Structures are given as C-alpha cells and as structure tokens.
Backbone as XML, in Angstrom:
<?xml version="1.0"?>
<chain id="A" units="angstrom">
  <residue number="1" name="MET">
    <atom name="N" x="72.925" y="16.540" z="123.033"/>
    <atom name="CA" x="72.565" y="17.384" z="124.341"/>
    <atom name="C" x="71.504" y="18.636" z="124.091"/>
  </residue>
  <residue number="2" name="ALA">
    <atom name="N" x="72.765" y="19.457" z="122.842"/>
    <atom name="CA" x="71.366" y="20.722" z="122.426"/>
    <atom name="C" x="70.362" y="20.711" z="121.840"/>
  </residue>
  <residue number="3" name="VAL">
    <atom name="N" x="70.449" y="19.589" z="120.776"/>
    <atom name="CA" x="70.362" y="19.135" z="119.828"/>
    <atom name="C" x="68.405" y="19.082" z="121.345"/>
  </residue>
  <residue number="4" name="VAL">
    <atom name="N" x="68.508" y="18.695" z="121.738"/>
    <atom name="CA" x="67.497" y="17.857" z="122.779"/>
    <atom name="C" x="66.800" y="19.107" z="123.641"/>
  </residue>
  <residue number="5" name="ALA">
    <atom name="N" x="67.512" y="19.768" z="124.315"/>
    <atom name="CA" x="67.326" y="21.375" z="124.596"/>
    <atom name="C" x="66.391" y="22.255" z="123.756"/>
  </residue>
  <residue number="6" name="CYS">
    <atom name="N" x="66.995" y="21.974" z="122.603"/>
    <atom name="CA" x="66.519" y="23.050" z="121.378"/>
    <atom name="C" x="64.690" y="22.595" z="120.971"/>
  </residue>
  <residue number="7" name="ILE">
    <atom name="N" x="64.900" y="21.387" z="121.049"/>
    <atom name="CA" x="63.480" y="20.683" z="120.865"/>
    <atom name="C" x="62.847" y="20.398" z="122.042"/>
  </residue>
  <residue number="8" name="GLY">
    <atom name="N" x="63.185" y="20.774" z="123.431"/>
    <atom name="CA" x="62.736" y="20.736" z="124.757"/>
    <atom name="C" x="62.315" y="22.296" z="125.036"/>
  </residue>
  <residue number="9" name="ALA">
    <atom name="N" x="63.056" y="23.392" z="124.594"/>
    <atom name="CA" x="62.763" y="24.386" z="124.513"/>
    <atom name="C" x="61.632" y="24.867" z="124.057"/>
  </residue>
  <residue number="10" name="LEU">
    <atom name="N" x="61.435" y="24.550" z="122.230"/>
    <atom name="CA" x="59.550" y="24.427" z="121.535"/>
    <atom name="C" x="58.925" y="23.911" z="122.190"/>
  </residue>
  <residue number="11" name="LEU">
    <atom name="N" x="58.936" y="22.626" z="122.488"/>
    <atom name="CA" x="58.163" y="22.263" z="123.755"/>
    <atom name="C" x="57.207" y="22.729" z="124.796"/>
  </residue>
  <residue number="12" name="ALA">
    <atom name="N" x="58.250" y="23.518" z="125.096"/>
    <atom name="CA" x="57.802" y="24.512" z="126.035"/>
    <atom name="C" x="56.599" y="25.635" z="126.116"/>
  </residue>
  <residue number="13" name="ALA">
    <atom name="N" x="57.247" y="26.014" z="124.538"/>
    <atom name="CA" x="57.241" y="27.060" z="124.004"/>
    <atom name="C" x="55.360" y="26.626" z="123.689"/>
  </residue>
  <residue number="14" name="SER">
    <atom name="N" x="55.576" y="25.923" z="122.889"/>
    <atom name="CA" x="53.910" y="24.876" z="122.997"/>
    <atom name="C" x="53.156" y="24.940" z="123.713"/>
  </residue>
  <residue number="15" name="THR">
    <atom name="N" x="53.220" y="24.650" z="124.767"/>
    <atom name="CA" x="53.034" y="24.158" z="126.022"/>
    <atom name="C" x="51.927" y="25.091" z="126.866"/>
  </residue>
  <residue number="16" name="GLN">
    <atom name="N" x="53.400" y="27.037" z="127.059"/>
    <atom name="CA" x="52.743" y="27.915" z="127.329"/>
    <atom name="C" x="51.433" y="27.994" z="126.372"/>
  </residue>
  <residue number="17" name="VAL">
    <atom name="N" x="51.388" y="28.253" z="124.930"/>
    <atom name="CA" x="51.032" y="28.811" z="124.364"/>
    <atom name="C" x="49.505" y="27.958" z="124.436"/>
  </residue>
  <residue number="18" name="ARG">
    <atom name="N" x="49.214" y="26.499" z="125.059"/>
    <atom name="CA" x="48.409" y="25.528" z="125.321"/>
    <atom name="C" x="47.336" y="26.221" z="126.235"/>
  </residue>
  <residue number="19" name="CYS">
    <atom name="N" x="48.337" y="27.214" z="127.074"/>
    <atom name="CA" x="48.471" y="27.105" z="128.380"/>
    <atom name="C" x="47.468" y="28.368" z="128.471"/>
  </residue>
  <residue number="20" name="VAL">
    <atom name="N" x="47.712" y="29.256" z="127.976"/>
    <atom name="CA" x="47.278" y="30.843" z="127.620"/>
    <atom name="C" x="45.843" y="30.485" z="127.107"/>
  </residue>
  <residue number="21" name="ASP">
    <atom name="N" x="45.733" y="29.648" z="125.829"/>
    <atom name="CA" x="44.334" y="29.515" z="125.096"/>
    <atom name="C" x="44.068" y="28.674" z="126.365"/>
  </residue>
  <residue number="22" name="ALA">
    <atom name="N" x="43.786" y="27.767" z="126.659"/>
    <atom name="CA" x="42.827" y="27.133" z="128.090"/>
    <atom name="C" x="42.859" y="28.641" z="128.847"/>
  </residue>
  <residue number="23" name="ALA">
    <atom name="N" x="43.739" y="29.093" z="129.453"/>
    <atom name="CA" x="43.104" y="30.047" z="130.460"/>
    <atom name="C" x="41.929" y="30.927" z="129.600"/>
  </residue>
  <residue number="24" name="ARG">
    <atom name="N" x="42.249" y="31.519" z="128.988"/>
    <atom name="CA" x="41.894" y="32.781" z="128.000"/>
    <atom name="C" x="39.938" y="31.744" z="127.871"/>
  </residue>
  <residue number="25" name="GLU">
    <atom name="N" x="39.577" y="29.998" z="127.252"/>
    <atom name="CA" x="38.559" y="29.869" z="127.434"/>
    <atom name="C" x="37.641" y="30.259" z="128.843"/>
  </residue>
  <residue number="26" name="ALA">
    <atom name="N" x="38.170" y="29.058" z="129.478"/>
    <atom name="CA" x="38.415" y="29.310" z="130.735"/>
    <atom name="C" x="37.347" y="30.841" z="131.434"/>
  </residue>
  <residue number="27" name="ALA">
    <atom name="N" x="38.227" y="31.891" z="131.223"/>
    <atom name="CA" x="37.765" y="32.710" z="132.333"/>
    <atom name="C" x="36.591" y="33.546" z="130.925"/>
  </residue>
  <residue number="28" name="ARG">
    <atom name="N" x="36.625" y="33.237" z="129.485"/>
    <atom name="CA" x="35.596" y="33.533" z="128.732"/>
    <atom name="C" x="34.615" y="33.331" z="129.321"/>
  </residue>
  <residue number="29" name="LEU">
    <atom name="N" x="33.875" y="31.990" z="128.997"/>
    <atom name="CA" x="33.149" y="30.729" z="129.289"/>
    <atom name="C" x="32.580" y="31.443" z="130.334"/>
  </residue>
  <residue number="30" name="THR">
    <atom name="N" x="33.279" y="31.227" z="131.613"/>
    <atom name="CA" x="32.833" y="31.577" z="132.636"/>
    <atom name="C" x="31.875" y="32.886" z="132.292"/>
  </residue>
  <residue number="31" name="ALA">
    <atom name="N" x="32.920" y="34.162" z="131.920"/>
    <atom name="CA" x="32.307" y="35.506" z="132.594"/>
    <atom name="C" x="30.774" y="35.625" z="131.737"/>
  </residue>
  <residue number="32" name="ARG">
    <atom name="N" x="30.465" y="34.652" z="130.609"/>
    <atom name="CA" x="29.407" y="35.227" z="129.814"/>
    <atom name="C" x="28.637" y="33.481" z="130.513"/>
  </residue>
  <residue number="33" name="GLY">
    <atom name="N" x="28.900" y="33.108" z="131.382"/>
    <atom name="CA" x="27.735" y="32.450" z="132.725"/>
    <atom name="C" x="27.568" y="31.284" z="132.398"/>
  </residue>
  <residue number="34" name="ASP">
    <atom name="N" x="28.819" y="30.489" z="131.616"/>
    <atom name="CA" x="28.685" y="28.783" z="130.720"/>
    <atom name="C" x="29.387" y="28.832" z="132.140"/>
  </residue>
  <residue number="35" name="VAL">
    <atom name="N" x="29.287" y="27.937" z="133.247"/>
    <atom name="CA" x="30.237" y="27.677" z="134.321"/>
    <atom name="C" x="29.984" y="26.594" z="133.887"/>
  </residue>
  <residue number="36" name="ALA">
    <atom name="N" x="29.281" y="25.707" z="133.775"/>
    <atom name="CA" x="29.766" y="24.146" z="133.810"/>
    <atom name="C" x="30.135" y="23.570" z="132.001"/>
  </residue>
  <residue number="37" name="ASN">
    <atom name="N" x="31.082" y="24.140" z="130.801"/>
    <atom name="CA" x="31.965" y="24.039" z="130.128"/>
    <atom name="C" x="32.615" y="24.612" z="130.264"/>
  </residue>
  <residue number="38" name="ALA">
    <atom name="N" x="33.037" y="25.381" z="131.554"/>
    <atom name="CA" x="33.823" y="26.248" z="131.399"/>
    <atom name="C" x="35.713" y="25.463" z="131.430"/>
  </residue>
  <residue number="39" name="VAL">
    <atom name="N" x="35.330" y="24.893" z="132.693"/>
    <atom name="CA" x="36.416" y="24.072" z="133.075"/>
    <atom name="C" x="36.613" y="22.335" z="131.419"/>
  </residue>
  <residue number="40" name="PRO">
    <atom name="N" x="35.997" y="21.602" z="131.236"/>
    <atom name="CA" x="35.814" y="20.951" z="130.164"/>
    <atom name="C" x="36.311" y="21.341" z="128.606"/>
  </residue>
  <residue number="41" name="ALA">
    <atom name="N" x="35.538" y="22.987" z="128.141"/>
    <atom name="CA" x="36.466" y="23.469" z="127.012"/>
    <atom name="C" x="38.000" y="23.678" z="127.373"/>
  </residue>
  <residue number="42" name="ALA">
    <atom name="N" x="38.465" y="24.040" z="128.518"/>
    <atom name="CA" x="39.830" y="24.451" z="128.400"/>
    <atom name="C" x="40.511" y="22.915" z="128.725"/>
  </residue>
  <residue number="43" name="ARG">
    <atom name="N" x="40.077" y="22.459" z="129.172"/>
    <atom name="CA" x="40.883" y="20.777" z="129.237"/>
    <atom name="C" x="41.095" y="20.394" z="127.718"/>
  </residue>
  <residue number="44" name="VAL">
    <atom name="N" x="40.189" y="20.480" z="126.792"/>
    <atom name="CA" x="40.098" y="20.174" z="125.116"/>
    <atom name="C" x="41.799" y="20.628" z="124.689"/>
  </residue>
  <residue number="45" name="ILE">
    <atom name="N" x="41.678" y="22.427" z="125.460"/>
    <atom name="CA" x="42.571" y="22.677" z="124.467"/>
    <atom name="C" x="43.744" y="22.646" z="125.463"/>
  </residue>
  <residue number="46" name="ALA">
    <atom name="N" x="44.294" y="22.486" z="127.153"/>
    <atom name="CA" x="45.102" y="22.924" z="127.291"/>
    <atom name="C" x="45.576" y="21.819" z="126.967"/>
  </residue>
  <residue number="47" name="PRO">
    <atom name="N" x="47.083" y="21.455" z="127.760"/>
    <atom name="CA" x="48.212" y="20.311" z="127.593"/>
    <atom name="C" x="47.289" y="19.296" z="128.229"/>
  </residue>
  <residue number="48" name="PRO">
    <atom name="N" x="47.849" y="17.802" z="127.707"/>
    <atom name="CA" x="47.551" y="16.835" z="128.922"/>
    <atom name="C" x="47.764" y="16.749" z="130.117"/>
  </residue>
  <residue number="49" name="GLY">
    <atom name="N" x="47.003" y="16.609" z="131.073"/>
    <atom name="CA" x="47.634" y="16.121" z="132.341"/>
    <atom name="C" x="47.486" y="18.311" z="132.738"/>
  </residue>
  <residue number="50" name="ALA">
    <atom name="N" x="47.055" y="19.335" z="132.741"/>
    <atom name="CA" x="47.669" y="20.056" z="132.922"/>
    <atom name="C" x="45.878" y="20.590" z="133.880"/>
  </residue>
  <residue number="51" name="ASP">
    <atom name="N" x="46.541" y="20.994" z="135.185"/>
    <atom name="CA" x="45.687" y="21.806" z="136.518"/>
    <atom name="C" x="44.753" y="22.968" z="135.763"/>
  </residue>
  <residue number="52" name="ILE">
    <atom name="N" x="43.908" y="22.876" z="136.604"/>
    <atom name="CA" x="42.922" y="24.153" z="135.570"/>
    <atom name="C" x="42.138" y="24.561" z="136.752"/>
  </residue>
  <residue number="53" name="SER">
    <atom name="N" x="42.452" y="25.926" z="137.149"/>
    <atom name="CA" x="41.494" y="26.336" z="138.523"/>
    <atom name="C" x="40.562" y="27.282" z="137.314"/>
  </residue>
  <residue number="54" name="VAL">
    <atom name="N" x="38.937" y="27.808" z="137.845"/>
    <atom name="CA" x="38.829" y="29.394" z="138.009"/>
    <atom name="C" x="38.013" y="29.449" z="139.360"/>
  </residue>
  <residue number="55" name="ARG">
    <atom name="N" x="38.149" y="30.868" z="139.276"/>
    <atom name="CA" x="37.898" y="31.738" z="140.810"/>
    <atom name="C" x="37.425" y="32.741" z="140.773"/>
  </residue>
  <residue number="56" name="LEU">
    <atom name="N" x="36.228" y="33.133" z="141.229"/>
    <atom name="CA" x="35.840" y="34.646" z="141.582"/>
    <atom name="C" x="36.706" y="35.297" z="142.583"/>
  </residue>
  <residue number="57" name="GLU">
    <atom name="N" x="37.346" y="36.249" z="142.370"/>
    <atom name="CA" x="38.510" y="37.115" z="142.634"/>
    <atom name="C" x="37.814" y="38.861" z="143.000"/>
  </residue>
  <residue number="58" name="GLY">
    <atom name="N" x="37.228" y="39.469" z="143.871"/>
    <atom name="CA" x="36.408" y="40.701" z="143.976"/>
    <atom name="C" x="35.441" y="39.984" z="143.068"/>
  </residue>
  <residue number="59" name="SER">
    <atom name="N" x="35.597" y="41.279" z="141.732"/>
    <atom name="CA" x="34.399" y="41.400" z="141.125"/>
    <atom name="C" x="35.098" y="40.579" z="139.260"/>
  </residue>
  <residue number="60" name="ARG">
    <atom name="N" x="36.112" y="39.845" z="139.893"/>
    <atom name="CA" x="36.930" y="39.406" z="138.302"/>
    <atom name="C" x="37.080" y="38.099" z="138.357"/>
  </residue>
  <residue number="61" name="ILE">
    <atom name="N" x="36.704" y="37.416" z="137.155"/>
    <atom name="CA" x="36.815" y="35.713" z="137.249"/>
    <atom name="C" x="38.404" y="36.120" z="137.105"/>
  </residue>
  <residue number="62" name="LEU">
    <atom name="N" x="39.207" y="34.746" z="137.639"/>
    <atom name="CA" x="40.520" y="34.683" z="137.440"/>
    <atom name="C" x="40.570" y="32.868" z="136.665"/>
  </residue>
  <residue number="63" name="ALA">
    <atom name="N" x="41.003" y="32.513" z="136.346"/>
    <atom name="CA" x="41.130" y="31.268" z="135.089"/>
    <atom name="C" x="42.601" y="30.666" z="135.186"/>
  </residue>
  <residue number="64" name="THR">
    <atom name="N" x="43.376" y="29.397" z="135.433"/>
    <atom name="CA" x="45.019" y="30.257" z="136.306"/>
    <atom name="C" x="44.972" y="28.397" z="135.535"/>
  </residue>
  <residue number="65" name="VAL">
    <atom name="N" x="46.027" y="27.545" z="134.642"/>
    <atom name="CA" x="46.334" y="26.692" z="133.974"/>
    <atom name="C" x="47.923" y="26.527" z="134.603"/>
  </residue>
  <residue number="66" name="THR">
    <atom name="N" x="48.225" y="25.686" z="134.638"/>
    <atom name="CA" x="49.441" y="24.822" z="134.733"/>
    <atom name="C" x="49.479" y="23.713" z="134.062"/>
  </residue>
  <residue number="67" name="ALA">
    <atom name="N" x="51.127" y="23.668" z="133.868"/>
    <atom name="CA" x="51.545" y="22.044" z="132.988"/>
    <atom name="C" x="52.405" y="22.288" z="133.343"/>
  </residue>
  <residue number="68" name="GLY">
    <atom name="N" x="53.262" y="21.093" z="133.340"/>
    <atom name="CA" x="54.555" y="20.488" z="132.978"/>
    <atom name="C" x="55.179" y="19.959" z="131.153"/>
  </residue>
  <residue number="69" name="THR">
    <atom name="N" x="56.464" y="20.406" z="131.332"/>
    <atom name="CA" x="56.901" y="20.374" z="130.568"/>
    <atom name="C" x="57.759" y="18.697" z="130.040"/>
  </residue>
  <residue number="70" name="PRO">
    <atom name="N" x="56.812" y="18.145" z="128.147"/>
    <atom name="CA" x="57.391" y="16.684" z="128.012"/>
    <atom name="C" x="58.941" y="16.695" z="128.648"/>
  </residue>
  <residue number="71" name="LEU">
    <atom name="N" x="60.172" y="17.197" z="127.895"/>
    <atom name="CA" x="61.567" y="17.231" z="127.772"/>
    <atom name="C" x="61.839" y="17.846" z="129.095"/>
  </residue>
  <residue number="72" name="LEU">
    <atom name="N" x="61.546" y="19.100" z="129.560"/>
    <atom name="CA" x="61.923" y="20.017" z="130.906"/>
    <atom name="C" x="61.027" y="19.290" z="132.726"/>
  </residue>
  <residue number="73" name="PRO">
    <atom name="N" x="61.517" y="18.434" z="132.914"/>
    <atom name="CA" x="60.557" y="18.295" z="133.685"/>
    <atom name="C" x="60.285" y="18.507" z="134.581"/>
  </residue>
  <residue number="74" name="LEU">
    <atom name="N" x="61.466" y="20.305" z="135.123"/>
    <atom name="CA" x="61.512" y="20.813" z="136.705"/>
    <atom name="C" x="60.735" y="22.114" z="135.982"/>
  </residue>
  <residue number="75" name="LEU">
    <atom name="N" x="60.322" y="21.539" z="134.797"/>
    <atom name="CA" x="59.989" y="23.355" z="134.264"/>
    <atom name="C" x="58.567" y="23.181" z="134.594"/>
  </residue>
  <residue number="76" name="GLU">
    <atom name="N" x="57.320" y="24.194" z="135.554"/>
    <atom name="CA" x="56.152" y="24.098" z="135.954"/>
    <atom name="C" x="55.903" y="25.528" z="134.654"/>
  </residue>
  <residue number="77" name="LEU">
    <atom name="N" x="55.023" y="25.752" z="133.839"/>
    <atom name="CA" x="54.331" y="26.262" z="132.822"/>
    <atom name="C" x="53.064" y="27.296" z="133.643"/>
  </residue>
  <residue number="78" name="ARG">
    <atom name="N" x="52.351" y="28.170" z="133.791"/>
    <atom name="CA" x="51.614" y="28.565" z="134.318"/>
    <atom name="C" x="50.781" y="29.659" z="133.623"/>
  </residue>
  <residue number="79" name="ALA">
    <atom name="N" x="49.597" y="29.829" z="133.449"/>
    <atom name="CA" x="49.538" y="31.750" z="132.542"/>
    <atom name="C" x="47.575" y="31.613" z="132.711"/>
  </residue>
  <residue number="80" name="GLU">
    <atom name="N" x="47.487" y="33.045" z="133.432"/>
    <atom name="CA" x="46.339" y="32.610" z="134.004"/>
    <atom name="C" x="45.219" y="33.671" z="132.840"/>
  </residue>
  <residue number="81" name="ALA">
    <atom name="N" x="44.115" y="34.118" z="133.245"/>
    <atom name="CA" x="43.415" y="34.840" z="132.295"/>
    <atom name="C" x="42.552" y="35.937" z="133.067"/>
  </residue>
  <residue number="82" name="VAL">
    <atom name="N" x="41.994" y="36.962" z="132.902"/>
    <atom name="CA" x="40.907" y="37.929" z="133.418"/>
    <atom name="C" x="40.378" y="38.166" z="132.757"/>
  </residue>
  <residue number="83" name="ALA">
    <atom name="N" x="38.624" y="37.916" z="133.867"/>
    <atom name="CA" x="37.433" y="38.708" z="132.965"/>
    <atom name="C" x="36.990" y="39.176" z="133.220"/>
  </residue>
  <residue number="84" name="ALA">
    <atom name="N" x="36.087" y="40.010" z="133.802"/>
    <atom name="CA" x="34.692" y="40.533" z="133.976"/>
    <atom name="C" x="33.481" y="40.174" z="133.592"/>
  </residue>
  <residue number="85" name="PRO">
    <atom name="N" x="31.896" y="39.521" z="134.309"/>
    <atom name="CA" x="30.849" y="39.294" z="134.311"/>
    <atom name="C" x="30.892" y="39.745" z="133.518"/>
  </residue>
  <residue number="86" name="GLU">
    <atom name="N" x="29.946" y="39.596" z="132.314"/>
    <atom name="CA" x="29.181" y="40.309" z="131.336"/>
    <atom name="C" x="27.804" y="40.412" z="132.410"/>
  </residue>
  <residue number="87" name="PRO">
    <atom name="N" x="27.394" y="41.602" z="131.641"/>
    <atom name="CA" x="26.220" y="42.123" z="132.129"/>
    <atom name="C" x="24.885" y="40.903" z="132.741"/>
  </residue>
  <residue number="88" name="GLY">
    <atom name="N" x="24.490" y="39.933" z="133.593"/>
    <atom name="CA" x="23.335" y="39.288" z="133.701"/>
    <atom name="C" x="23.403" y="38.233" z="132.915"/>
  </residue>
  <residue number="89" name="ALA">
    <atom name="N" x="24.997" y="37.779" z="133.116"/>
    <atom name="CA" x="25.349" y="36.292" z="132.977"/>
    <atom name="C" x="25.424" y="35.614" z="134.655"/>
  </residue>
  <residue number="90" name="GLY">
    <atom name="N" x="24.744" y="34.676" z="135.031"/>
    <atom name="CA" x="24.190" y="33.550" z="135.485"/>
    <atom name="C" x="25.454" y="33.033" z="135.961"/>
  </residue>
  <residue number="91" name="PRO">
    <atom name="N" x="25.949" y="32.390" z="137.183"/>
    <atom name="CA" x="26.599" y="31.166" z="137.389"/>
    <atom name="C" x="25.833" y="29.587" z="136.955"/>
  </residue>
</chain>
C-alpha cells in the first residue's frame, strides 16, 4: 500500500507540473493576442481530461487548469497563471 501511495504522490506531482505549464502557456498566448490557439495549445500540455479556462478579469488574463490524478481520485489539482495583455495585442 505504501508503494501505491508513493507512486500516486509522484504522479500527482507530475500532473501538477503539467497543469502549471498548461496554464502558463494559455495565459501567455492569450496575452499576445493568439486567443484561438491558447486553449488548444494548453490542451496539448495539460494532463488528459483536464479542464482549461481562460478569462479576462479586470485588466488581467487568468488561465486556470484543473485535473484529477490517476491513483488518487479524490485529489483535484489546480493551477492558475496570470498575464497582462501585451500592448497592441488584439483578441
């Protein structure tokens, strides 16, 4: 049982890193004005089945990625990235 818990923890850490990377990419692309490719690019990076959202909050872009873990089904991981729109970047 301890081995399964250790493997689950390692998989959760890997999943969290992928969520962080995906959120950062979605926020970055949206800030550059590449809205159409932001979520598809994040989906390539994110864990399978992750929920990805990008929204404008005030003057900031907020990207959120939420995913479950393979061996720890009750654990939900979440990452957020914030970016400021680049000058001249259109939607």
